mmCIF file of C-alpha atoms in Angstrom:
data_model
loop_
_atom_site.group_PDB
_atom_site.id
_atom_site.type_symbol
_atom_site.label_atom_id
_atom_site.label_comp_id
_atom_site.label_asym_id
_atom_site.label_seq_id
_atom_site.Cartn_x
_atom_site.Cartn_y
_atom_site.Cartn_z
ATOM 1 C CA MET P 87 65.132 155.212 38.029
ATOM 2 C CA ARG P 88 65.701 152.002 36.283
ATOM 3 C CA GLN P 89 64.224 150.940 33.025
ATOM 4 C CA ARG P 90 62.111 147.843 32.665
ATOM 5 C CA GLY P 91 60.219 146.495 29.719
ATOM 6 C CA ARG P 92 59.391 148.716 26.777
ATOM 7 C CA GLY P 93 61.008 151.872 27.888
ATOM 8 C CA ARG P 94 58.732 152.513 30.862
ATOM 9 C CA ASP P 95 60.011 153.866 34.099
ATOM 10 C CA TRP P 96 59.791 151.262 36.759
ATOM 11 C CA GLY P 97 59.893 153.033 40.084
ATOM 12 C CA LEU P 98 59.282 152.190 43.664
ATOM 13 C CA VAL P 99 55.539 152.892 43.437
ATOM 14 C CA GLN P 100 55.059 150.451 40.572
ATOM 15 C CA GLU P 101 57.095 147.811 42.381
ATOM 16 C CA LEU P 102 54.975 148.232 45.537
ATOM 17 C CA LEU P 103 51.774 147.999 43.468
ATOM 18 C CA ARG P 104 52.961 144.791 41.868
ATOM 19 C CA ASN P 105 53.849 143.292 45.262
ATOM 20 C CA HIS P 106 50.494 144.471 46.640
ATOM 21 C CA ARG P 107 48.592 142.740 43.825
ATOM 22 C CA ALA P 108 50.577 139.537 44.347
ATOM 23 C CA MET P 109 49.846 139.628 48.089
ATOM 24 C CA LEU P 110 46.133 140.193 47.431
ATOM 25 C CA GLN P 111 46.076 137.227 45.073
ATOM 26 C CA VAL P 112 47.710 134.977 47.661
ATOM 27 C CA LEU P 113 45.362 136.199 50.414
ATOM 28 C CA SER P 114 42.339 135.724 48.150
ATOM 29 C CA PHE P 115 43.440 132.182 47.386
ATOM 30 C CA LEU P 116 43.921 131.447 51.104
ATOM 31 C CA LEU P 117 40.487 132.901 51.914
ATOM 32 C CA VAL P 118 38.811 130.739 49.262
ATOM 33 C CA LEU P 119 40.718 127.703 50.528
ATOM 34 C CA ALA P 120 39.697 128.408 54.146
ATOM 35 C CA LEU P 121 36.047 128.867 53.167
ATOM 36 C CA ALA P 122 36.052 125.661 51.132
ATOM 37 C CA THR P 123 37.627 123.735 54.022
ATOM 38 C CA ALA P 124 35.169 125.170 56.543
ATOM 39 C CA GLY P 125 32.221 124.434 54.271
ATOM 40 C CA TYR P 126 33.330 120.866 53.755
ATOM 41 C CA SER P 127 33.858 120.380 57.486
ATOM 42 C CA ILE P 128 30.417 121.752 58.275
ATOM 43 C CA LEU P 129 28.758 119.528 55.691
ATOM 44 C CA VAL P 130 30.533 116.420 56.926
ATOM 45 C CA ALA P 131 30.308 117.221 60.651
ATOM 46 C CA GLN P 132 26.684 118.386 60.528
ATOM 47 C CA ALA P 133 25.305 114.932 59.722
ATOM 48 C CA ARG P 134 27.413 113.321 62.438
ATOM 49 C CA LEU P 135 26.415 115.977 64.953
ATOM 50 C CA GLU P 136 22.731 115.445 64.158
ATOM 51 C CA ARG P 137 23.177 111.698 64.743
ATOM 52 C CA TYR P 138 24.826 112.314 68.117
ATOM 53 C CA ILE P 139 22.053 114.695 69.140
ATOM 54 C CA ALA P 140 19.440 112.089 68.188
ATOM 55 C CA MET P 141 21.359 109.433 70.141
ATOM 56 C CA ALA P 142 21.525 111.654 73.222
ATOM 57 C CA TYR P 143 17.808 112.412 72.900
ATOM 58 C CA ASN P 144 16.905 108.717 72.711
ATOM 59 C CA ALA P 145 19.279 107.787 75.549
ATOM 60 C CA ARG P 146 17.665 110.463 77.698
ATOM 61 C CA ASN P 147 14.194 109.166 76.769
ATOM 62 C CA VAL P 148 15.209 105.652 77.840
ATOM 63 C CA GLN P 149 16.329 107.035 81.201
ATOM 64 C CA ILE P 150 13.188 109.147 81.657
ATOM 65 C CA SER P 151 10.955 106.195 80.801
ATOM 66 C CA MET P 152 12.685 104.067 83.434
ATOM 67 C CA LEU P 153 12.217 106.819 86.022
ATOM 68 C CA ASP P 154 8.532 107.078 85.082
ATOM 69 C CA GLN P 155 8.152 103.304 85.350
ATOM 70 C CA SER P 156 9.834 103.296 88.739
ATOM 71 C CA ALA P 157 7.585 106.069 90.041
ATOM 72 C CA ALA P 158 4.497 104.283 88.708
ATOM 73 C CA ILE P 159 5.443 101.006 90.388
ATOM 74 C CA ARG P 160 6.154 102.773 93.671
ATOM 75 C CA GLY P 161 2.787 104.523 93.441
ATOM 76 C CA TRP P 162 1.008 101.271 92.717
ATOM 77 C CA ILE P 163 2.778 99.410 95.520
ATOM 78 C CA ALA P 164 2.122 102.231 97.992
ATOM 79 C CA THR P 165 -1.564 102.681 97.148
ATOM 80 C CA GLY P 166 -2.701 99.518 95.385
ATOM 81 C CA ASP P 167 -4.287 101.812 92.748
ATOM 82 C CA GLY P 168 -4.154 100.028 89.381
ATOM 83 C CA SER P 169 -4.154 103.301 87.428
ATOM 84 C CA PHE P 170 -0.439 103.545 88.163
ATOM 85 C CA LEU P 171 0.099 100.412 86.062
ATOM 86 C CA GLY P 172 -1.230 102.230 82.988
ATOM 87 C CA THR P 173 1.473 104.855 83.471
ATOM 88 C CA TYR P 174 4.010 102.069 83.908
ATOM 89 C CA ARG P 175 2.973 100.354 80.666
ATOM 90 C CA GLY P 176 3.018 103.603 78.697
ATOM 91 C CA ALA P 177 6.487 104.478 79.942
ATOM 92 C CA ARG P 178 7.694 100.937 79.206
ATOM 93 C CA THR P 179 6.496 101.240 75.583
ATOM 94 C CA GLU P 180 8.107 104.668 75.166
ATOM 95 C CA GLY P 181 11.370 103.334 76.580
ATOM 96 C CA ALA P 182 11.347 100.349 74.225
ATOM 97 C CA THR P 183 10.778 102.612 71.226
ATOM 98 C CA SER P 184 13.575 104.981 72.260
ATOM 99 C CA LEU P 185 15.962 102.078 72.869
ATOM 100 C CA GLU P 186 15.186 100.582 69.442
ATOM 101 C CA GLU P 187 15.885 103.961 67.811
ATOM 102 C CA LEU P 188 19.103 104.328 69.807
ATOM 103 C CA VAL P 189 20.332 100.886 68.763
ATOM 104 C CA ALA P 190 19.492 101.647 65.111
ATOM 105 C CA GLU P 191 21.453 104.929 65.288
ATOM 106 C CA VAL P 192 24.481 103.269 66.864
ATOM 107 C CA GLU P 193 24.703 100.553 64.210
ATOM 108 C CA GLY P 194 27.694 101.225 62.014
ATOM 109 C CA ASP P 195 29.047 104.014 64.222
ATOM 110 C CA ASP P 196 32.800 103.809 64.665
ATOM 111 C CA THR P 197 33.002 105.809 67.902
ATOM 112 C CA PRO P 198 34.966 103.741 70.431
ATOM 113 C CA GLY P 199 32.874 102.545 73.336
ATOM 114 C CA LEU P 200 29.547 103.865 72.055
ATOM 115 C CA THR P 201 28.121 100.505 71.031
ATOM 116 C CA HIS P 202 29.310 98.984 74.303
ATOM 117 C CA ALA P 203 27.632 101.760 76.328
ATOM 118 C CA VAL P 204 24.334 101.289 74.495
ATOM 119 C CA LEU P 205 24.559 97.529 75.002
ATOM 120 C CA ARG P 206 25.162 98.011 78.755
ATOM 121 C CA THR P 207 22.118 100.292 78.871
ATOM 122 C CA ALA P 208 19.968 97.701 77.094
ATOM 123 C CA VAL P 209 21.110 94.925 79.434
ATOM 124 C CA ALA P 210 20.500 97.049 82.544
ATOM 125 C CA ARG P 211 17.065 98.042 81.221
ATOM 126 C CA LYS P 212 16.198 94.382 80.590
ATOM 127 C CA ALA P 213 17.245 93.380 84.116
ATOM 128 C CA TRP P 214 15.191 96.205 85.574
ATOM 129 C CA LEU P 215 12.148 95.279 83.462
ATOM 130 C CA ASP P 216 12.429 91.676 84.670
ATOM 131 C CA TRP P 217 12.492 92.885 88.276
ATOM 132 C CA ALA P 218 9.525 95.202 87.640
ATOM 133 C CA ALA P 219 7.505 92.390 86.040
ATOM 134 C CA GLU P 220 8.135 90.214 89.114
ATOM 135 C CA ALA P 221 7.141 93.044 91.448
ATOM 136 C CA ILE P 222 3.914 93.588 89.520
ATOM 137 C CA GLU P 223 3.200 89.864 89.474
ATOM 138 C CA ARG P 224 3.604 89.651 93.247
ATOM 139 C CA GLY P 225 1.399 92.695 93.728
ATOM 140 C CA PRO P 226 1.327 95.014 96.702
ATOM 141 C CA THR P 227 1.101 93.389 100.097
ATOM 142 C CA GLU P 228 -0.848 94.756 103.008
ATOM 143 C CA SER P 229 2.380 95.916 104.642
ATOM 144 C CA ASP P 230 3.214 97.881 101.468
ATOM 145 C CA THR P 231 -0.074 99.776 101.477
ATOM 146 C CA ASP P 232 -0.396 100.296 105.271
ATOM 147 C CA HIS P 233 0.942 103.584 106.528
#
């Protein structure tokens, strides 16, 4: 056995214990580093993920409101029943609110193409609303309500 330090025997077991402690320290440091990195990523990504979920929710609401408006107009044109127009107006208001929220959420977002996609949606919605307003103004004709 060799001598090390103050006259103590320094054998293989002590050398392995020292290496084991050093390895545990390195692994502990790496674990703390990994946890800190994961925690930071979750904190940063969580807010962004919540924004994207809210955007998807509002985009879906815009689409659903347009489908509801379309169904209401078809019902009104087919039957001449004015109660369908109440459904149309309610869906139009819900769609406008969802689109306003979507635009507000997109402001300042740096995701490529997202602002452009929301703008295309707003323009398409506006064109459809213009068409719907004209259809309502014209009203159902006798040929529309005859079956």
